[in-house]
mmCIF file of C-alpha atoms and ligand atoms in Angstrom:
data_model
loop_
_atom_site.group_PDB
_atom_site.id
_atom_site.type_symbol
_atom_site.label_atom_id
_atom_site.label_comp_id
_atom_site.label_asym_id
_atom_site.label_seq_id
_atom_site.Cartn_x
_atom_site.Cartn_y
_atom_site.Cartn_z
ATOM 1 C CA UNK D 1 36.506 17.888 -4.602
ATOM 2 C CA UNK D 2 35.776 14.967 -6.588
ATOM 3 C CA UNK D 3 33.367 13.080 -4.765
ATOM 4 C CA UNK D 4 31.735 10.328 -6.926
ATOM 5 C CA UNK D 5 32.007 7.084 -4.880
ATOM 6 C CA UNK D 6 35.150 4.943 -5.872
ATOM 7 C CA UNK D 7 32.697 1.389 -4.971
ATOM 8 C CA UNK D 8 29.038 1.679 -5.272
ATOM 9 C CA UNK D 9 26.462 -0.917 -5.042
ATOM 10 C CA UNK D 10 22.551 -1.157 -4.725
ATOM 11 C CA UNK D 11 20.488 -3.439 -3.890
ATOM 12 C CA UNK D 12 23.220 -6.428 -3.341
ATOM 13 C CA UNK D 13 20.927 -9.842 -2.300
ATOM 14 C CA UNK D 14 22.644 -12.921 -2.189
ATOM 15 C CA UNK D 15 21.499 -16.225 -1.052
ATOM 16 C CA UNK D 16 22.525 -19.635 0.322
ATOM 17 C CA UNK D 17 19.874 -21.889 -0.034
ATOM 18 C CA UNK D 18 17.058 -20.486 1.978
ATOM 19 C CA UNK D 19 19.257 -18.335 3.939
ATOM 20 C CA UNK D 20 19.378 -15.064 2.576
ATOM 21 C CA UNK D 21 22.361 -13.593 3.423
ATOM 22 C CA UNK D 22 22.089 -10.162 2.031
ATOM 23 C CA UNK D 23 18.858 -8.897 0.961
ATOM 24 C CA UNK D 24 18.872 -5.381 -0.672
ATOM 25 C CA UNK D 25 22.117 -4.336 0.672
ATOM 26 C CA UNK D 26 23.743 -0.656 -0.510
ATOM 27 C CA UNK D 27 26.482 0.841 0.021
ATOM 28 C CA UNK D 28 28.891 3.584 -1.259
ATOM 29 C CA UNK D 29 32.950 4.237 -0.635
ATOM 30 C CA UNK D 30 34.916 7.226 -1.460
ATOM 31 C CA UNK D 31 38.605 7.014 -2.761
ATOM 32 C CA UNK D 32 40.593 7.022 0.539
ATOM 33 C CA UNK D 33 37.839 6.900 3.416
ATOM 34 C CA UNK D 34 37.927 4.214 6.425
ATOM 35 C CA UNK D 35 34.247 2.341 6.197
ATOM 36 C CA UNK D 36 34.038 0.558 9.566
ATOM 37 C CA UNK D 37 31.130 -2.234 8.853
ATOM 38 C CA UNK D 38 29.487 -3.085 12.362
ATOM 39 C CA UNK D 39 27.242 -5.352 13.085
ATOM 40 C CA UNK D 40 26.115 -8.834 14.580
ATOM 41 C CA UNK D 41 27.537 -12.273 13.688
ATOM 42 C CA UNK D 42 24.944 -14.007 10.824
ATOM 43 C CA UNK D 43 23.855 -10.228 9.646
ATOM 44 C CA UNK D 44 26.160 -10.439 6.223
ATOM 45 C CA UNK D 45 29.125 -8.557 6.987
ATOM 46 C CA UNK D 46 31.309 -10.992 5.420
ATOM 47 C CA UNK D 47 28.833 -11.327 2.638
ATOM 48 C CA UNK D 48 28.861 -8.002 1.676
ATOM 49 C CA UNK D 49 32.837 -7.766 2.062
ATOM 50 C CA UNK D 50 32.886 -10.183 -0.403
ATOM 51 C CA UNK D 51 30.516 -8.963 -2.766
ATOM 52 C CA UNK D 52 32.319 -5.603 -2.884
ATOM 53 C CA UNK D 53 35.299 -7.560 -3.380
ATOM 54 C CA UNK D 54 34.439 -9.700 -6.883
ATOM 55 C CA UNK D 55 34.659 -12.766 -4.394
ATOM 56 C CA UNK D 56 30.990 -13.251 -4.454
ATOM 57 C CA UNK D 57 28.843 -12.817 -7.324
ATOM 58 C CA UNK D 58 25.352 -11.230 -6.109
ATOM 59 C CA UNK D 59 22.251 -12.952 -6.963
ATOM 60 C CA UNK D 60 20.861 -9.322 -7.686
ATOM 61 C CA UNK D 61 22.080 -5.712 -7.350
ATOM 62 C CA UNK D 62 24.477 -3.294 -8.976
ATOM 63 C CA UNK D 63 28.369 -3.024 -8.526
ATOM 64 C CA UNK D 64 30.680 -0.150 -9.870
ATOM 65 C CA UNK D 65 33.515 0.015 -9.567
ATOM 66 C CA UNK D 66 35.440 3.404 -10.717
ATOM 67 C CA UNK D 67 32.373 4.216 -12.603
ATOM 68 C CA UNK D 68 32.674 0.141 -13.844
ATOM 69 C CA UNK D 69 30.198 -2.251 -13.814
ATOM 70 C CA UNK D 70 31.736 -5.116 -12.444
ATOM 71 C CA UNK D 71 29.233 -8.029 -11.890
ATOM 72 C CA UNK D 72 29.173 -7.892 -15.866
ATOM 73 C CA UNK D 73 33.185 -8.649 -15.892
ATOM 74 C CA UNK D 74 34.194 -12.077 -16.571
ATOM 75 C CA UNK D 75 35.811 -13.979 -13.751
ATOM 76 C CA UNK D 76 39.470 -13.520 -15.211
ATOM 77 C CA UNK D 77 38.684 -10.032 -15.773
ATOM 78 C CA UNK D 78 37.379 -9.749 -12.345
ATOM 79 C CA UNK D 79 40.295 -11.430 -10.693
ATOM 80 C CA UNK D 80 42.973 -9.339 -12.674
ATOM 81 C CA UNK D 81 41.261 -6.611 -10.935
ATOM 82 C CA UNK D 82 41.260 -8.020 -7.086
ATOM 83 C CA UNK D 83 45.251 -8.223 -8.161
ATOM 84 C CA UNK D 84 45.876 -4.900 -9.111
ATOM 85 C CA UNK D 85 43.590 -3.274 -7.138
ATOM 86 C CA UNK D 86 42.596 -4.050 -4.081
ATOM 87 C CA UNK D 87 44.037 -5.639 -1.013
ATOM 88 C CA UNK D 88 42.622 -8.360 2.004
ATOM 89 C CA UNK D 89 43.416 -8.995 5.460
ATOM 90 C CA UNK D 90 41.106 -12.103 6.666
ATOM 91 C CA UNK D 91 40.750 -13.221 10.165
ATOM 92 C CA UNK D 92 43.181 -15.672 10.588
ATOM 93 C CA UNK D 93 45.997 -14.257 7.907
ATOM 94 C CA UNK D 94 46.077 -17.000 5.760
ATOM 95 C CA UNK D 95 49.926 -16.786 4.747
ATOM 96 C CA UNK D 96 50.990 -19.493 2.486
ATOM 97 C CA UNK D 97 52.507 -21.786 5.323
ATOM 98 C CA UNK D 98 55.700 -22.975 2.699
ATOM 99 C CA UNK D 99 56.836 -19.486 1.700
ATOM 100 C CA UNK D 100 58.506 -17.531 4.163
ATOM 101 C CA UNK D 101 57.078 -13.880 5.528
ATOM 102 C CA UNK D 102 58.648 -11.898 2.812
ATOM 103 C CA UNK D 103 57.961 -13.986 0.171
ATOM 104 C CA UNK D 104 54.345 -14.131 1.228
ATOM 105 C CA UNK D 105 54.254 -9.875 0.903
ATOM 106 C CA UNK D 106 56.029 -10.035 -2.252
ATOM 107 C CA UNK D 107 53.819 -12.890 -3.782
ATOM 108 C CA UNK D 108 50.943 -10.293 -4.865
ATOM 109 C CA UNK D 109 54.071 -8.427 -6.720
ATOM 110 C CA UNK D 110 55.163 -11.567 -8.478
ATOM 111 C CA UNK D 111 51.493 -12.413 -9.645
ATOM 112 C CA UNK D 112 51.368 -9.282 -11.181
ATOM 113 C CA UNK D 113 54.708 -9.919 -12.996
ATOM 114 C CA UNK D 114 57.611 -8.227 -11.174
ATOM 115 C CA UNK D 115 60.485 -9.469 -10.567
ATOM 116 C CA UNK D 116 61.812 -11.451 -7.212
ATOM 117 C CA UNK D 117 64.665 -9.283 -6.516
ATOM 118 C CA UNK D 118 62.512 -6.376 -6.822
ATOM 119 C CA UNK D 119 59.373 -7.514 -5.894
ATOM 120 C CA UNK D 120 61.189 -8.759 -2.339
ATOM 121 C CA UNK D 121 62.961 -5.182 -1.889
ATOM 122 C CA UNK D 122 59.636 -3.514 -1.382
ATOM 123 C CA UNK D 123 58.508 -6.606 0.557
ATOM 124 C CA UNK D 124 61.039 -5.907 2.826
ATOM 125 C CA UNK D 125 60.496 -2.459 2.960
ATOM 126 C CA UNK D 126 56.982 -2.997 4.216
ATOM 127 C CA UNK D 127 57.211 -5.422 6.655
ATOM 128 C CA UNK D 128 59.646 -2.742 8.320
ATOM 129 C CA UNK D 129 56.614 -0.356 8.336
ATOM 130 C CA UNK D 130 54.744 -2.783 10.288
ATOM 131 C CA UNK D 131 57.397 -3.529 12.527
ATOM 132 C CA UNK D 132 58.064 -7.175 11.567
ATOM 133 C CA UNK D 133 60.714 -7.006 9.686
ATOM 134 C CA UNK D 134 62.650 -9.597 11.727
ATOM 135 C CA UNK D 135 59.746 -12.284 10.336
ATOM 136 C CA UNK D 136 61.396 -11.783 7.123
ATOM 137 C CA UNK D 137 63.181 -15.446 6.730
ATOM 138 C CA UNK D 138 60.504 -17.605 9.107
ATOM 139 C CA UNK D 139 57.554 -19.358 8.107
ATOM 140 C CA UNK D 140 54.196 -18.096 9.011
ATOM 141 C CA UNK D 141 54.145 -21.080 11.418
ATOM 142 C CA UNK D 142 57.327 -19.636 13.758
ATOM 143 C CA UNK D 143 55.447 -16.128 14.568
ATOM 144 C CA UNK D 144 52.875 -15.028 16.351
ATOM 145 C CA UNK D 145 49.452 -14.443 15.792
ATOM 146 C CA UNK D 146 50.057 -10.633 16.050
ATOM 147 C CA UNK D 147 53.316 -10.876 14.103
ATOM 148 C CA UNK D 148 51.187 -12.541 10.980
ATOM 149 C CA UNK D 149 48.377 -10.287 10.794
ATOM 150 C CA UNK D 150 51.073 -7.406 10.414
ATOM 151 C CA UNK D 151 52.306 -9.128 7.887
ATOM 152 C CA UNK D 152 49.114 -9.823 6.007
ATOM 153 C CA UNK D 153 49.156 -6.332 6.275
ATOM 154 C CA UNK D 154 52.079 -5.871 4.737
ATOM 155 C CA UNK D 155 50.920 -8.460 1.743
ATOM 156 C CA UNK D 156 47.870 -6.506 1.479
ATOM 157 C CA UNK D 157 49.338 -3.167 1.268
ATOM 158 C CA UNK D 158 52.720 -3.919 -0.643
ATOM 159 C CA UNK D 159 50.853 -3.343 -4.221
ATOM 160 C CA UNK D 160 49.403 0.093 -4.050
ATOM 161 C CA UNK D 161 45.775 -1.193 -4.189
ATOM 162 C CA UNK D 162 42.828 1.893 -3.846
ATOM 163 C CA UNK D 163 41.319 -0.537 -2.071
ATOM 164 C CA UNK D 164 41.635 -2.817 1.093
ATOM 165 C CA UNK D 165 39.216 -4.999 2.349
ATOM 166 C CA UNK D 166 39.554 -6.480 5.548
ATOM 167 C CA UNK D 167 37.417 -8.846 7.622
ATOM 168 C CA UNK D 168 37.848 -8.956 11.249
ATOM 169 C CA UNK D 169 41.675 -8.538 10.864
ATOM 170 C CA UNK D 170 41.913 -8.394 14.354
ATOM 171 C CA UNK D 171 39.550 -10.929 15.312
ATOM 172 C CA UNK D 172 41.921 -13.607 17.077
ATOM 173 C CA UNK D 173 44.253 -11.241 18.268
ATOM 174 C CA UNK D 174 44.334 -9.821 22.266
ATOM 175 C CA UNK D 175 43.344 -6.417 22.255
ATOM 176 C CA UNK D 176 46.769 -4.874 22.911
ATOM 177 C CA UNK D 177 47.610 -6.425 19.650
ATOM 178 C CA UNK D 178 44.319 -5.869 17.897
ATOM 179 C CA UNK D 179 44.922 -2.309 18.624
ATOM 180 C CA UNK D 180 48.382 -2.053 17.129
ATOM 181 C CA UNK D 181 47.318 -4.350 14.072
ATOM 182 C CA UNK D 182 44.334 -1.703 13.416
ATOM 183 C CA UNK D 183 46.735 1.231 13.577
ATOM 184 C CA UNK D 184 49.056 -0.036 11.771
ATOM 185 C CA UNK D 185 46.419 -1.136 8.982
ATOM 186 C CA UNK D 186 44.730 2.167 9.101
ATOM 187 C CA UNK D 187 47.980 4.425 9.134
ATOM 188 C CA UNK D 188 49.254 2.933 6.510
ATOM 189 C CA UNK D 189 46.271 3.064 3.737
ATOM 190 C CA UNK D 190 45.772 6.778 5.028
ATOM 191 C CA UNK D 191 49.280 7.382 3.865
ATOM 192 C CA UNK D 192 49.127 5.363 0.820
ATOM 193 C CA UNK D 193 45.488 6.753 -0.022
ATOM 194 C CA UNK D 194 43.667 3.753 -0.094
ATOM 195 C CA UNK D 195 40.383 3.571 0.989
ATOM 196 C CA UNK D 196 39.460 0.710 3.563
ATOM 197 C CA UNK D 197 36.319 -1.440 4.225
ATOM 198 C CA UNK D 198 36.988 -2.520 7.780
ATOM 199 C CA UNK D 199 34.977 -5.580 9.311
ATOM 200 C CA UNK D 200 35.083 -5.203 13.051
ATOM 201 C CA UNK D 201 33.851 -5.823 16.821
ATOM 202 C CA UNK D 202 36.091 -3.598 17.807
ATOM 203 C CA UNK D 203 34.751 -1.324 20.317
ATOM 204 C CA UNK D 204 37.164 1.404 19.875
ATOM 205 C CA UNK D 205 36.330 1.218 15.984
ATOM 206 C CA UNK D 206 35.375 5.081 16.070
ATOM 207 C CA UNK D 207 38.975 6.145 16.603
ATOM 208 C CA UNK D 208 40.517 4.582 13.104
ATOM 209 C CA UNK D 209 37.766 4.966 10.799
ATOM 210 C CA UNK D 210 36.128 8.163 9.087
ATOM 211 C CA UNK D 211 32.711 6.628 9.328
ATOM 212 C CA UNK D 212 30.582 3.417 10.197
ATOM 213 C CA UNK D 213 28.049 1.612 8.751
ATOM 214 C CA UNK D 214 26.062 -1.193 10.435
ATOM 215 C CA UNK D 215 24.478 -4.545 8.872
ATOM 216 C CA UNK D 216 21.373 -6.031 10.123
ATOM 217 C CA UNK D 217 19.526 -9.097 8.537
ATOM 218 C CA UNK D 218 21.491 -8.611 5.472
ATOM 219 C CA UNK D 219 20.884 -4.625 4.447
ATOM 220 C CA UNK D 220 22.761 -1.584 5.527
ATOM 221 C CA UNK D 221 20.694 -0.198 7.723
ATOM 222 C CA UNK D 222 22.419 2.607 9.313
ATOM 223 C CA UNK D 223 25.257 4.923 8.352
ATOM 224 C CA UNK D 224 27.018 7.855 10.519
ATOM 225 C CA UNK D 225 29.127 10.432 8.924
ATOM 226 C CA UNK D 226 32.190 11.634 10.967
ATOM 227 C CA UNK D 227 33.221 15.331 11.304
HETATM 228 N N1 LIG V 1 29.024 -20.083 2.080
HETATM 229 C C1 LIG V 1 27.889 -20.055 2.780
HETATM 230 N N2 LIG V 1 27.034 -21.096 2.746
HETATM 231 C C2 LIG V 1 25.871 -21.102 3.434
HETATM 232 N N3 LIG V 1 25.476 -20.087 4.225
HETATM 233 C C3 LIG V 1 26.286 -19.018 4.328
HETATM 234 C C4 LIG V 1 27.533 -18.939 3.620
HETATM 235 N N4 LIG V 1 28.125 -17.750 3.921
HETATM 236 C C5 LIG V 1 27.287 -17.120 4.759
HETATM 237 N N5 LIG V 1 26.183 -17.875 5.011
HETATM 238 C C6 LIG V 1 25.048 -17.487 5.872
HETATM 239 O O1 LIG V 1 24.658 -16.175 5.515
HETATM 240 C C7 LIG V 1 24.381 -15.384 6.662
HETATM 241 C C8 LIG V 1 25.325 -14.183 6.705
HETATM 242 O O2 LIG V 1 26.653 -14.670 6.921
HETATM 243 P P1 LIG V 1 27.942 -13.723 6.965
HETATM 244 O O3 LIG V 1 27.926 -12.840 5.799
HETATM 245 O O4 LIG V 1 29.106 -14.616 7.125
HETATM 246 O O5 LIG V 1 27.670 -12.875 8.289
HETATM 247 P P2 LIG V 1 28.680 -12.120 9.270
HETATM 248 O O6 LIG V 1 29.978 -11.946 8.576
HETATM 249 O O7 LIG V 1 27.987 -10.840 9.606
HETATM 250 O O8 LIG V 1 28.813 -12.981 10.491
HETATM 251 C C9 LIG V 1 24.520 -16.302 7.861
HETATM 252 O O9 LIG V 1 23.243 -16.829 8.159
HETATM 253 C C10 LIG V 1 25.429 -17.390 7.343
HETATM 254 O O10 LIG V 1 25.218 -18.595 8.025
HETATM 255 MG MG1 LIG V 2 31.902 -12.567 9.029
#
């Protein structure tokens, strides 16, 4: 078994202003593992999410990605990489409010070039997996809360990425619809292979992820390996 990390990083810092928001941070994922990232509000998670993700550019620190450096990409190189690669969830989904739900999963199709007929077909075909394919023709404004983040799901998902980052996907959600969200999320990448960096409070966190990491003052200060 090939197990060379498919993300590492060492010694991520970054700071805003005098706030230092990760200081020394490191951290390691393997092609298809769920990374649950624990820990309290202010300690970085986001921070380092974003770091992983090309979002953020460290002050200082390492970041390879598939045996790439990637801090040393340029920022269209970098991007074309977020596109084809990897996959978000936020918080609060952050659909584009004019398209409607399937055009918001296809849109990471159509940025990388495919076709609408196409690019909507598979669309489609994942917002069934996530049981919302009845959102299909509304507006992110006429669902629910629940309804969206399964469909930012679906948008993060639809383009095969090896990796999906997602911060507190189920953060404004009930937890009866938290729970489904984070099944569905984590089902679905452990089908498609990807590997997951999962921001959460969630208590029952142990029973979707492989293993869980926890951020305090801005490093990685603990890790647990599952059986
Ligand atoms: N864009 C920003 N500008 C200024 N301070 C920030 C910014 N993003 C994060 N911070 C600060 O960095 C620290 C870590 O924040 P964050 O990574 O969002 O933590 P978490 O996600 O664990 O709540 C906090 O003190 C926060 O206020
Ligand atoms: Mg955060």
């Amino acid at each position: 078994m090939n197990t060379a990390p498919l993300l590492e990083a060492t010694g991520l810092s970054k700071a805003y202003g005098p706030t230092a928001a990760l200081s020394g941070a490191d951290f390691a994922l393997r092609a298809g593992e769920v990374v649950a990232v624990m820990g309290p509000s202010g300690s970085g998670k986001s921070t380092l999410l974003h770091c992983l993700a090309g979002i953020v550019r460290p002050d200082a620190g390492t970041l390879a990605y598939d045996g790439r450096d990637i801090t040393a990409l340029s920022d269209t190189a970098r991007s074309a990489l977020r596109r084809t690669d990897f996959g978000f969830v936020f918080q609060f989904g952050q659909l584009v409010p004019e398209l409607s739900c399937v055009e918001n999963v296809a849109l990471p199709l159509r940025l990388n070039g495919e076709k609408r007929k196409a690019a909507e077909a598979r669309a489609l075909e994942w917002l069934a997996r996530l049981e919302v394919d009845d959102t299909a023709a509304k507006r992110p404004g006429e669902i629910s809360g629940g309804q969206g983040q399964r469909v930012a799901v679906a948008r993060a998902l639809v383009s095969s990425p090896r990796v999906i980052f997602a911060d507190e996907p189920t953060g404004a959600l009930d937890s009866l619809n938290g729970e489904r969200v984070m099944r569905l999320l984590t089902d679905a990448s452990r089908d498609t292979g990807a590997a997951v960096v999962l921001v959460t409070h969630e208590a029952r966190v142990a029973a979707w992820s492989d293993r869980e990491v926890v951020v305090r003052d801005g490093s990685v200060r603990s890790s647990e390996w599952a059986a």
